[in-house]
Coordinates of C-alpha atoms in Angstrom, one line a residue:
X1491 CA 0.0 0.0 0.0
X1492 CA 1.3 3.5 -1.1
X1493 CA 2.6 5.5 2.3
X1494 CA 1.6 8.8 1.7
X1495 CA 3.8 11.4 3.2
X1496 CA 3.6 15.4 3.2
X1497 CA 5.9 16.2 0.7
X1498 CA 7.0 20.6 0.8
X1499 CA 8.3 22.8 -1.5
X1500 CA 11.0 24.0 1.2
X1501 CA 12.2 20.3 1.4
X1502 CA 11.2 17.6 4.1
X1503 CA 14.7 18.8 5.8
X1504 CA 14.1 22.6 5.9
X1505 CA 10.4 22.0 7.1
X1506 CA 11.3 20.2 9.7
X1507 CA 13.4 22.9 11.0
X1508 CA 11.0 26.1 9.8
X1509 CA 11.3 28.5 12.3
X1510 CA 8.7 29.3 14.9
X1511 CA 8.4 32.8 13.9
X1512 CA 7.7 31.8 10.0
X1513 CA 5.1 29.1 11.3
X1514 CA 3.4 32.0 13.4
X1515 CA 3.2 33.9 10.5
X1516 CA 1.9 31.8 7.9
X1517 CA -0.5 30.6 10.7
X1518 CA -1.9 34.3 10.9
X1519 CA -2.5 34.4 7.2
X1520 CA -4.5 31.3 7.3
X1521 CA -6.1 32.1 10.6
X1522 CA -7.2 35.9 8.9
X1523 CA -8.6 33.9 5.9
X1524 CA -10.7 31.4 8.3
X1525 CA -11.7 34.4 10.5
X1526 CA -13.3 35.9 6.8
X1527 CA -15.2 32.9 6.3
X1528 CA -16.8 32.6 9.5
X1529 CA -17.4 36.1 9.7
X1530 CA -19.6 36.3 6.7
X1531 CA -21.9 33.4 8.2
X1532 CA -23.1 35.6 10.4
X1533 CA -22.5 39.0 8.9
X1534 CA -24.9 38.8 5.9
X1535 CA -27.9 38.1 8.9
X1536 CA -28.6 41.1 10.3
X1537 CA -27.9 43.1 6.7
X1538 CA -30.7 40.8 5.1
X1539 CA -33.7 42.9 5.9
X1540 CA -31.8 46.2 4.0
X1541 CA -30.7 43.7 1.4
X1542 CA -34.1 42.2 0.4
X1543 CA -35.7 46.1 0.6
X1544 CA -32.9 48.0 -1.7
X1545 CA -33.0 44.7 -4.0
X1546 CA -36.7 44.1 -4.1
X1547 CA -36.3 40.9 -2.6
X1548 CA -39.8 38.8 -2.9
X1549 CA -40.0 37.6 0.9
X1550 CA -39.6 33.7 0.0
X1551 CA -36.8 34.4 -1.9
X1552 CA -34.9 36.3 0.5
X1553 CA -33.7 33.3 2.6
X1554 CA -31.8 32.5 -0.6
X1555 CA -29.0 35.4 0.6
X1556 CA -27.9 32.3 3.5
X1557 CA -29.1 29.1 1.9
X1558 CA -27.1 29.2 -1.3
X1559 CA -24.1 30.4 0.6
X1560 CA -24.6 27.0 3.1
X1561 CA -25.3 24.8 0.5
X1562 CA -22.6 25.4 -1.4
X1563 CA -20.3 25.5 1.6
X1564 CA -21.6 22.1 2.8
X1565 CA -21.9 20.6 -0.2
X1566 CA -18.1 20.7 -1.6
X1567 CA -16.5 21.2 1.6
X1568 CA -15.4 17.1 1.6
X1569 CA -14.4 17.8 -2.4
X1570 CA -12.4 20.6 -1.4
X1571 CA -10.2 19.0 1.5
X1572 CA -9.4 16.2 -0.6
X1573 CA -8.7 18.3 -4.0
X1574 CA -6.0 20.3 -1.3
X1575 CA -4.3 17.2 0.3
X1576 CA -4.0 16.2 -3.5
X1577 CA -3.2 19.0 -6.0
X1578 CA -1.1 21.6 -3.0
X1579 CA -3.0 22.9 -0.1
X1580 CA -1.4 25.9 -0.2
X1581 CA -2.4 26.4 -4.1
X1582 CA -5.4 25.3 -3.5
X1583 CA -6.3 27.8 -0.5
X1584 CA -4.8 30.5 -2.8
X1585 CA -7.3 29.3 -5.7
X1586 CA -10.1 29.3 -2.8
X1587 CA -9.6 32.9 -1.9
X1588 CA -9.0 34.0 -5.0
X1589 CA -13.2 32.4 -6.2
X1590 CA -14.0 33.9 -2.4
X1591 CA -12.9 37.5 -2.6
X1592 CA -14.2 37.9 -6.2
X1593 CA -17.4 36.4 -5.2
X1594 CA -17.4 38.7 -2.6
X1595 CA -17.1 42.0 -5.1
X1596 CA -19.4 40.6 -7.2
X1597 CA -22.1 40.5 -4.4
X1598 CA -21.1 43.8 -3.5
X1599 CA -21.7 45.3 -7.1
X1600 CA -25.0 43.3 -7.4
X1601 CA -28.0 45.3 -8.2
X1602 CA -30.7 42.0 -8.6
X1603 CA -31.4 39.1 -6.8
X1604 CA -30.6 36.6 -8.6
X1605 CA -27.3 37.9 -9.4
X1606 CA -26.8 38.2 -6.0
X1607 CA -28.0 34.5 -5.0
X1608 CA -25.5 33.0 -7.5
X1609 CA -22.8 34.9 -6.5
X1610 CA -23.3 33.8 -2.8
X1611 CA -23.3 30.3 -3.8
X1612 CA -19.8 31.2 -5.8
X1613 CA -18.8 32.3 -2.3
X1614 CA -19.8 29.8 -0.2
X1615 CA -17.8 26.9 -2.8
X1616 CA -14.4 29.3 -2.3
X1617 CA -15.3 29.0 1.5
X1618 CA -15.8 25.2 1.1
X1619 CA -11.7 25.3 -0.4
X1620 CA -10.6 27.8 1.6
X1621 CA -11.4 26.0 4.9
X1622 CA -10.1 22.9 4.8
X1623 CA -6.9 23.6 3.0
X1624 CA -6.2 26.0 5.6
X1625 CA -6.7 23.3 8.2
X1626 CA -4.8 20.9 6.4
X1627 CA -1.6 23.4 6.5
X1628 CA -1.6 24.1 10.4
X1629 CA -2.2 20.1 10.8
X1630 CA 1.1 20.3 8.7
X1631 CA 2.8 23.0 9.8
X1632 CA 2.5 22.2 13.7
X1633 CA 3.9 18.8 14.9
X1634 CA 1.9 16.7 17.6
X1635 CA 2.4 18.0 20.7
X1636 CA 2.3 21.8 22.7
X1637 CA 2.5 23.6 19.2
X1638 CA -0.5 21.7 17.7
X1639 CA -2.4 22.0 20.7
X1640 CA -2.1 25.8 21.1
X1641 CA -2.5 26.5 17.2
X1642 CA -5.9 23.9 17.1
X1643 CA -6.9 26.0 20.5
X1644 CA -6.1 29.7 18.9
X1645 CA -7.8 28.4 15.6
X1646 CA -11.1 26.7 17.9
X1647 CA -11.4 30.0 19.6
X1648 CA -11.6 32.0 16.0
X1649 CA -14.3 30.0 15.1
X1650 CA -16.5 30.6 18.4
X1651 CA -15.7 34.5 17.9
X1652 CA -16.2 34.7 14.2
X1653 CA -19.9 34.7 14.4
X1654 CA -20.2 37.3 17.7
X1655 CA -17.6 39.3 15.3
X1656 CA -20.1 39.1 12.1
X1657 CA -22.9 40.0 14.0
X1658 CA -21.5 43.0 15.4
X1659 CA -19.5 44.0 12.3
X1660 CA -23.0 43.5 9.9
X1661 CA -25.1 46.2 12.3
X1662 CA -22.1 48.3 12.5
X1663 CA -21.3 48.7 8.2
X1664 CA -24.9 48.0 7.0
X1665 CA -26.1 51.3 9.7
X1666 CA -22.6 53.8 9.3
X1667 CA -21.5 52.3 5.6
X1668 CA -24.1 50.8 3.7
X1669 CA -24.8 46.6 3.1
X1670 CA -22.9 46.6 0.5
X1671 CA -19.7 47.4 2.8
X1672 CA -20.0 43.6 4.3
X1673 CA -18.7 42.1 0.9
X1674 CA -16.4 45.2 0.1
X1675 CA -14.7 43.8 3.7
X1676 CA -13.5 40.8 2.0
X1677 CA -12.2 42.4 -1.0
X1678 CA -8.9 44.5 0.0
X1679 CA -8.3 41.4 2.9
X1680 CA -9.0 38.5 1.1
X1681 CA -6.1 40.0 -2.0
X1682 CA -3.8 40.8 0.8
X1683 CA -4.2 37.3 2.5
X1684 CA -3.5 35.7 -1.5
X1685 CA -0.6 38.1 -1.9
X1686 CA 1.2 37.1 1.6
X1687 CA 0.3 33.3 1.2
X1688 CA 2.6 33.2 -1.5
X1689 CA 5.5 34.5 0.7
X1690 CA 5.4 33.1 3.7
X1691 CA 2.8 29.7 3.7
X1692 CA 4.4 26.7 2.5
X1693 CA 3.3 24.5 0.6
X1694 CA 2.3 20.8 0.6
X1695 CA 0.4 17.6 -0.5
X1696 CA 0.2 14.1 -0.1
X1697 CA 3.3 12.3 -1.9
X1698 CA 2.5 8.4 -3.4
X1699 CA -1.2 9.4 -4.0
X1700 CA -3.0 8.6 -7.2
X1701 CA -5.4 11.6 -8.1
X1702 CA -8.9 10.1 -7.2
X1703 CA -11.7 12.2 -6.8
X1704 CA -15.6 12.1 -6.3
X1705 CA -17.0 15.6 -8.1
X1706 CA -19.9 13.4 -9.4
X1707 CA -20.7 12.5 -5.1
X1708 CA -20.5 16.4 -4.1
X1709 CA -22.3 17.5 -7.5
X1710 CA -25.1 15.0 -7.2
X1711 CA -25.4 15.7 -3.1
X1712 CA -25.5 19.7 -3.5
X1713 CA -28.1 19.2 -6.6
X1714 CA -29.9 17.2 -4.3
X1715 CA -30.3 19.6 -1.5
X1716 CA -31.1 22.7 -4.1
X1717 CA -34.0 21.0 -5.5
X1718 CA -35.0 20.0 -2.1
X1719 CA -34.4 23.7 -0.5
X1720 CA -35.9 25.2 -3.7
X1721 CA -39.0 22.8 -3.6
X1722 CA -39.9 24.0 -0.3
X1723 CA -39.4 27.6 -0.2
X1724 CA -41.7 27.7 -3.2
X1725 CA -44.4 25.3 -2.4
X1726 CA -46.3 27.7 -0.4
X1727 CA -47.0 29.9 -3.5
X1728 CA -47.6 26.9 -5.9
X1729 CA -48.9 24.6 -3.6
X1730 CA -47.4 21.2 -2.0
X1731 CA -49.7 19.1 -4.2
X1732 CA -48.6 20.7 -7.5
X1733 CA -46.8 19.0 -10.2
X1734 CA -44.0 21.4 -9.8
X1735 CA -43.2 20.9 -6.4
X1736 CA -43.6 17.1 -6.6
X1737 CA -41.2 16.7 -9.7
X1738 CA -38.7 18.7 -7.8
X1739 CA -39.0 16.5 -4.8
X1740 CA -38.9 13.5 -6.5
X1741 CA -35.7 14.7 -8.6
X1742 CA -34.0 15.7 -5.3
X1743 CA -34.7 12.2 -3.7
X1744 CA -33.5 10.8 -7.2
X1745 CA -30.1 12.6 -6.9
X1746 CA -30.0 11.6 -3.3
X1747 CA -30.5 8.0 -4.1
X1748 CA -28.0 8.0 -6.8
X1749 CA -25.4 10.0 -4.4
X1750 CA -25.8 7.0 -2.1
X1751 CA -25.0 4.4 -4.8
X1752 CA -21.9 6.4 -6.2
X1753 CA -20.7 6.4 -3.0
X1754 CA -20.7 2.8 -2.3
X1755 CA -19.4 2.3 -5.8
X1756 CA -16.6 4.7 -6.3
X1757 CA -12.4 3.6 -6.1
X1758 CA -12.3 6.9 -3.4
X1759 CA -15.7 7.9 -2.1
X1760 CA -15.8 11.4 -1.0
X1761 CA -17.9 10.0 2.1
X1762 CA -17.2 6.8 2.5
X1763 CA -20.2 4.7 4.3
X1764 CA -18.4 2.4 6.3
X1765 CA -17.8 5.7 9.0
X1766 CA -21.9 6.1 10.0
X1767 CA -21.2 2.4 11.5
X1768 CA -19.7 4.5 14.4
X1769 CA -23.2 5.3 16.5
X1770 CA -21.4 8.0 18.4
X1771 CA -20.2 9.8 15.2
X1772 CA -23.5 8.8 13.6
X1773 CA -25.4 10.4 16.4
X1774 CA -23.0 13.6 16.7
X1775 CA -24.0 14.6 12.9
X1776 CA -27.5 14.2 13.9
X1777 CA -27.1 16.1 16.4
X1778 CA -25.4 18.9 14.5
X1779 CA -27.7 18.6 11.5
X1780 CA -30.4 19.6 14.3
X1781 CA -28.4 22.0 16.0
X1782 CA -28.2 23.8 12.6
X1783 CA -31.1 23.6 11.6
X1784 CA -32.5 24.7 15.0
X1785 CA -30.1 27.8 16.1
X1786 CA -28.9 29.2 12.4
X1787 CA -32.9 29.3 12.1
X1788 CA -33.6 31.0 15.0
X1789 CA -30.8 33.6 13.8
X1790 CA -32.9 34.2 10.7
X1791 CA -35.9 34.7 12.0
X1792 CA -35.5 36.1 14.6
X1793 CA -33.8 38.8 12.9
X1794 CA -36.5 39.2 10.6
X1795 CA -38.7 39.8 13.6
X1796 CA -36.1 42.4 15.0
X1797 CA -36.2 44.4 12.1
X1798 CA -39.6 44.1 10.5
X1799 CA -41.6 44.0 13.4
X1800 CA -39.6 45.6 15.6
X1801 CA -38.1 48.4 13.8
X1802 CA -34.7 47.5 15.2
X1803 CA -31.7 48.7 13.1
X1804 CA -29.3 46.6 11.6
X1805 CA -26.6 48.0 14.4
X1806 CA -29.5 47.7 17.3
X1807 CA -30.3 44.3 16.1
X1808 CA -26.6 43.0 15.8
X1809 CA -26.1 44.4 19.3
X1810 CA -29.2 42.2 20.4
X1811 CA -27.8 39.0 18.9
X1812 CA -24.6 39.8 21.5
X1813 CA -26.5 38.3 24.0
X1814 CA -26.3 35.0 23.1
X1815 CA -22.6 35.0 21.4
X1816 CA -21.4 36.5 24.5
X1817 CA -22.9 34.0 26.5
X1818 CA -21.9 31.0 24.7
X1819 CA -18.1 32.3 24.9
X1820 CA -18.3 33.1 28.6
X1821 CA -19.7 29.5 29.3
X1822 CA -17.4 27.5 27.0
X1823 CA -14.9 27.2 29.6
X1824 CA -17.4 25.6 32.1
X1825 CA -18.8 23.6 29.4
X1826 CA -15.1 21.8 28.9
X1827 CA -14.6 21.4 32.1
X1828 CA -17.9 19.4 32.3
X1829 CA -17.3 17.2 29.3
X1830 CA -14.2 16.2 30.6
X1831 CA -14.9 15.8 34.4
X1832 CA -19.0 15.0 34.1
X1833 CA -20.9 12.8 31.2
X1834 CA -20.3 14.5 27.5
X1835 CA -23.4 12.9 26.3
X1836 CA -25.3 14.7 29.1
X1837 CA -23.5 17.9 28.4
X1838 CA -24.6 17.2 24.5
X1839 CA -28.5 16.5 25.4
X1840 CA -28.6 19.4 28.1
X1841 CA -27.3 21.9 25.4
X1842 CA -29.7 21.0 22.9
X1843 CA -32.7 20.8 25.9
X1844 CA -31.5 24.7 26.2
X1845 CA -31.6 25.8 22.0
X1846 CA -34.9 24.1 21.9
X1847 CA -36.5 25.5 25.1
X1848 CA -34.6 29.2 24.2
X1849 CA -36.2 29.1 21.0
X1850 CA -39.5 27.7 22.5
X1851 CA -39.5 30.6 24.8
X1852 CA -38.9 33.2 21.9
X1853 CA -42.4 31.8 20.3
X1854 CA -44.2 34.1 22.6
X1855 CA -42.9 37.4 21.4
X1856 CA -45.5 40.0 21.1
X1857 CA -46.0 42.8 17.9
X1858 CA -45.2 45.5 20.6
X1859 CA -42.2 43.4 22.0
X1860 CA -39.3 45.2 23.6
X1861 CA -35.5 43.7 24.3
X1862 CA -35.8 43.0 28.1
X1863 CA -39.0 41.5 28.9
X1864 CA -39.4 39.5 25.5
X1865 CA -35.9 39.0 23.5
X1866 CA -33.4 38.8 26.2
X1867 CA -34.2 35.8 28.1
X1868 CA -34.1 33.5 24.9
X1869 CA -31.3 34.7 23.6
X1870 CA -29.0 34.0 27.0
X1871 CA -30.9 30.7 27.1
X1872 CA -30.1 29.9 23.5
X1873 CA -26.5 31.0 23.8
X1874 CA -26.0 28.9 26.9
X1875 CA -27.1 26.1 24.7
X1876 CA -24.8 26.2 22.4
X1877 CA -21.6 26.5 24.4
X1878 CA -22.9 23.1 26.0
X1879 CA -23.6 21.6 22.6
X1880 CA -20.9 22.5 20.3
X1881 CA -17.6 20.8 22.7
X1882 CA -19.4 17.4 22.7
X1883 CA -20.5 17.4 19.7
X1884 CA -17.3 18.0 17.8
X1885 CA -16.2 15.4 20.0
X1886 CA -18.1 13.0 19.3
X1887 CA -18.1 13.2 15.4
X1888 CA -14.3 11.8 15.8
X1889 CA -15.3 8.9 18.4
X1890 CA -14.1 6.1 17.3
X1891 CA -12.3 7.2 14.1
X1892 CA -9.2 5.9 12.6
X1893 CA -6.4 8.0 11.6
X1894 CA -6.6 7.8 8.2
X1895 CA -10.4 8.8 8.8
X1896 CA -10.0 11.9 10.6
X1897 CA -9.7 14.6 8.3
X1898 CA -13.0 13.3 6.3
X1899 CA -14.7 12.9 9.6
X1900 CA -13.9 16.6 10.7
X1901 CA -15.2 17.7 7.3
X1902 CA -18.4 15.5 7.7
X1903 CA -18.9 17.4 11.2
X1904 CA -18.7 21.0 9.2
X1905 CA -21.1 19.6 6.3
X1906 CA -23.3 18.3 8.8
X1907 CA -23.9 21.9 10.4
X1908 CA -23.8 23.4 7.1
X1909 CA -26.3 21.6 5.4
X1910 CA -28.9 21.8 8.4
X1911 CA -28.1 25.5 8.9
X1912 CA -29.2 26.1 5.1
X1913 CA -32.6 23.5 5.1
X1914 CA -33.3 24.8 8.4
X1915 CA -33.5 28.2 7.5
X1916 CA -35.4 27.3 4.2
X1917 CA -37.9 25.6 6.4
X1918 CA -38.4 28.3 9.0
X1919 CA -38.9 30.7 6.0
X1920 CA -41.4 28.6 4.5
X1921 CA -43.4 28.4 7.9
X1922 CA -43.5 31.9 8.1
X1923 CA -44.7 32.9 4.7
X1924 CA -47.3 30.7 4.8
X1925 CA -48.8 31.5 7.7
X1926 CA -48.4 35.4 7.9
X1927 CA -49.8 35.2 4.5
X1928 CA -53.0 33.2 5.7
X1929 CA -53.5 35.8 8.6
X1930 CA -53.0 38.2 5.9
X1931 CA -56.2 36.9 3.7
X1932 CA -58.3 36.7 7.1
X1933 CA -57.8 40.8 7.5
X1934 CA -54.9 40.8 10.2
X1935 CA -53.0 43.8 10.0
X1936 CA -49.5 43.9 8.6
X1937 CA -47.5 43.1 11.6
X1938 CA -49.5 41.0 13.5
X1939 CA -49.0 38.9 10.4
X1940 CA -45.6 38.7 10.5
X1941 CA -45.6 38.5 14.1
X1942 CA -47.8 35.2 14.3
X1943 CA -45.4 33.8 10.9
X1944 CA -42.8 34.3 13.0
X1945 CA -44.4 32.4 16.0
X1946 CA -45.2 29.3 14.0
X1947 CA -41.4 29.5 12.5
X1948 CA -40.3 29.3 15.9
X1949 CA -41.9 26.5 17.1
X1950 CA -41.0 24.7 14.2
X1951 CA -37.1 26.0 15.2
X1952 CA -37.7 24.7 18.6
X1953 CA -38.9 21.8 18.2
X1954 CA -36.1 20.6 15.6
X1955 CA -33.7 21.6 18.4
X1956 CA -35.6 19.2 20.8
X1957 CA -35.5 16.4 18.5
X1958 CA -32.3 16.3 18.9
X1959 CA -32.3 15.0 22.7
X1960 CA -33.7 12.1 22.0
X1961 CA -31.5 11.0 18.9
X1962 CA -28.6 11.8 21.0
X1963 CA -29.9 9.4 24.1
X1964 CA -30.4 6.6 21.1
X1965 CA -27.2 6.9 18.9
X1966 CA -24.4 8.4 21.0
X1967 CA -22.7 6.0 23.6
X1968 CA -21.3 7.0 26.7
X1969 CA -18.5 4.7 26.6
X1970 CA -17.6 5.7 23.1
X1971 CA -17.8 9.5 23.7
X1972 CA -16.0 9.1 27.3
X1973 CA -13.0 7.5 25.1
X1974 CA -13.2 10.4 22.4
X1975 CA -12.9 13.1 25.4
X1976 CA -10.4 11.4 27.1
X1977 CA -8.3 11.4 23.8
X1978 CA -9.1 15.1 23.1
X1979 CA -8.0 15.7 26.6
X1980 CA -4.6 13.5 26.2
X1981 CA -4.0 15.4 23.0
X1982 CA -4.1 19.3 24.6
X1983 CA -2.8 17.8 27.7
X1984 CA 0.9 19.0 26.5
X1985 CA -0.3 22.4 25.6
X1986 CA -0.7 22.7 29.8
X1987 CA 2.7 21.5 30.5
X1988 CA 5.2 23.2 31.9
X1989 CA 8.0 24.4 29.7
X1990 CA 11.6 22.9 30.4

């Protein structure tokens, strides 16, 4: 069997002696690029009311703005870590940024909808490069040991402050600059980050391996979920019985079904089958399809609500949505501490208990409904939620994996979240629009439309997030999430140590 070994441009010698202050450096051009990424998750949120009124958004289509970005993201994410480890992951990052940051003009420039919808999805597939090459040259660039574990912790800690970051930084330029500033933000760093990576990443791939790929897997799984998304943000104008929406449900489970037999078929499977034996990693992506579905949703409409009924600003509302980020960072701490000391599959279900009640409690917000009495409670609940779901469920999507396994099974984790995050949101919107506009045709007024849309969203939200307990009590087992902690703990264990 072919041994396949990272093989650099500097020479195997050379990079095993880079110097620390190179590594640190080519680590903050990847980290920036990462940061970018996760920002504009959460950025593009609180601009989307602003967006859908200076673009004439119709209302269904609006969701569009996150979906095709997720979808996208989720969809060729295993593609793209695979096509770096193979072809360079340095070049490959480059050629990433390069589709990201023009993407990112293009949205900025865009004066229709559907030009801005495609160009999100064009986003969202530089993203889905970007990400995992990135990854791929810290794993390489920092040996086992105090070095990985700090750079994994630095990089870990960028990803839980990218979205408070987005949401602050999307009411800040949408109110002072205009929505179009939140993709001009990408242009002038994303070309900096390309011109530097050049100069000081190095480069890498995987020597010995023949160039097998699965395009046909991630096209046929991203078709898939479009047709799916699409069917059901339109049925409520078309109806669920019409031909339409059937033949685009049936073509979506077609595509699915032949996803699944190209996978068990092809010489390198981009997600090969064998892994979902694992219960514990099979129940950790259930659990963060649900969690994405269930919170990402809640994002969306509730920021909808904010703004529509509200009246909030795009700055007031991202200021609101600080709540929650700032409470899941200040309880991440306490939530390691009880996945290591305590049960992580309690810590799992008792996060996802608090999303689902959070967004259960948000269901009763009124039209007249101020930040206090009606937002703020939710929103801490929520947030506590997911600093107790998000440790143990990354966790657990590795339990039990191979080596040779782990950088598909990491991927899997993101595509999972992803990919619930974008039919979440479609399904939320859909809720919404149907019922504000059947209050609508029995004389409600405008806002107490939208208001009880929003309700019915909610509970839908919640509810998903609640599902979520029971699949983790059924799938995830103790013993193999206890062994998954205790590795992730042996692992940063030398981070701790004390230096000689």
């Amino acid at each position: 069997m072919t041994s396949l070994k990272p093989v650099n441009d500097i020479g195997s010698g050379e990079a095993a002696a880079l110097g620390e202050v190179r590594r640190w450096r080519a680590f903050s051009v990847l980290a920036v690029a990462f940061l970018m990424t996760v920002i504009d998750l959460a950025i593009v949120n609180v601009a989307l009311p602003t967006i859908g009124r200076k673009l004439h958004f119709p209302e269904s289509d609006l969701q569009w703005v996150v979906t095709a970005y997720a979808l996208t993201f989720g969809g060729f994410l295993l593609l793209g870590g695979r096509a770096a480890d193979l072809l360079g992951r340095r070049r490959l990052f480059m050629a990433g940024l390069a589709i990201f940051t023009g993407a990112s003009l293009a949205c900025a420039l865009a004066t229709g909808d559907t030009f801005l919808i495609i160009m999100r999805g064009l986003q969202g597939l530089g993203a889905a490069v970007v990400v995992p090459a990135a990854l791929s040259i810290v794993m390489n660039m920092f040996g086992e040991g105090a070095e990985r574990s700090k750079a994994l912790s630095i990089w870990g800690g960028i990803g839980a402050a990218g979205a408070t970051i987005g949401v602050l930084a999307g009411g800040l330029l949408t109110r002072y600059a205009g929505w179009t500033y939140i993709f001009f933000l990408n242009v002038p760093i994303g070309a900096a980050a390309i011109l530097l990576a050049r100069r000081v990443v190095p480069e890498s791939r995987l020597a010995g391996a023949r160039r097998r790929y699965d395009p046909l897997g991630a096209i046929t799984v991203t078709g898939a979920l479009l047709m799916l998304v699409y069917a059901i943000s339109q049925a409520p104008a078309v109806g669920w019985t019409a031909t339409r929406t059937l033949a685009l449900l049936a073509a979506s489970a077609a595509l699915l079904a032949g996803f699944l037999v190209i996978e068990t078929r092809a010489e390198a499977p981009l997600l090969p089958l064998r892994l979902f034996r694992l219960r514990t990693l099979a129940g950790s992506n259930a659990v963060g399809f649900l969690l994405g579905a269930s919170f990402f949703a809640f994002i969306f409409i509730g920021t909808l609500y904010m703004q529509q009924v509200l009246g909030y600003s795009a700055l007031k509302t991202g200021l609101a949505w600080l709540a929650a980020s700032v409470t899941s960072v200040a309880l991440a701490g306490l939530s390691q501490m009880l996945v290591t000391r305590a049960s992580a599959k309690l810590v799992m279900a008792a996060g996802m208990v608090l999303i689902g009640a959070g967004i259960l409690w948000a269901t009763q917000v009124p039209v007249q409904g101020h930040f206090w009495p009606n937002l703020a409670g939710p929103l801490f609940v929520t947030g506590a939620g997911t600093a107790f779901s998000f440790i143990p469920v990354s966790i657990g999507a590795l339990a039990g994996v191979v080596e040779r396994d782990a950088g598909v099974a990491s991927g899997l984790m993101n595509t999972s979240q992803q990919l619930g995050w974008a039919i979440g949101v479609a399904v939320a919107s859909t809720v919404a629009a149907t019922h504000s506009r059947l209050l609508l045709g029995q004389g409600h007024a405008a806002a107490a439309a939208l208001t009880g849309g929003f309700q019915w969203a909610l509970w839908v939200c919640g509810l998903i997030g609640l599902a979520a307990v029971p699949v983790t009590f059924l799938l995830v087992r103790r013993t193999e999430l206890a062994r998954a902690v205790a590795a992730a703990r042996q692992q940063q264990a030398p981070a701790t140590a004390p230096a000689d």
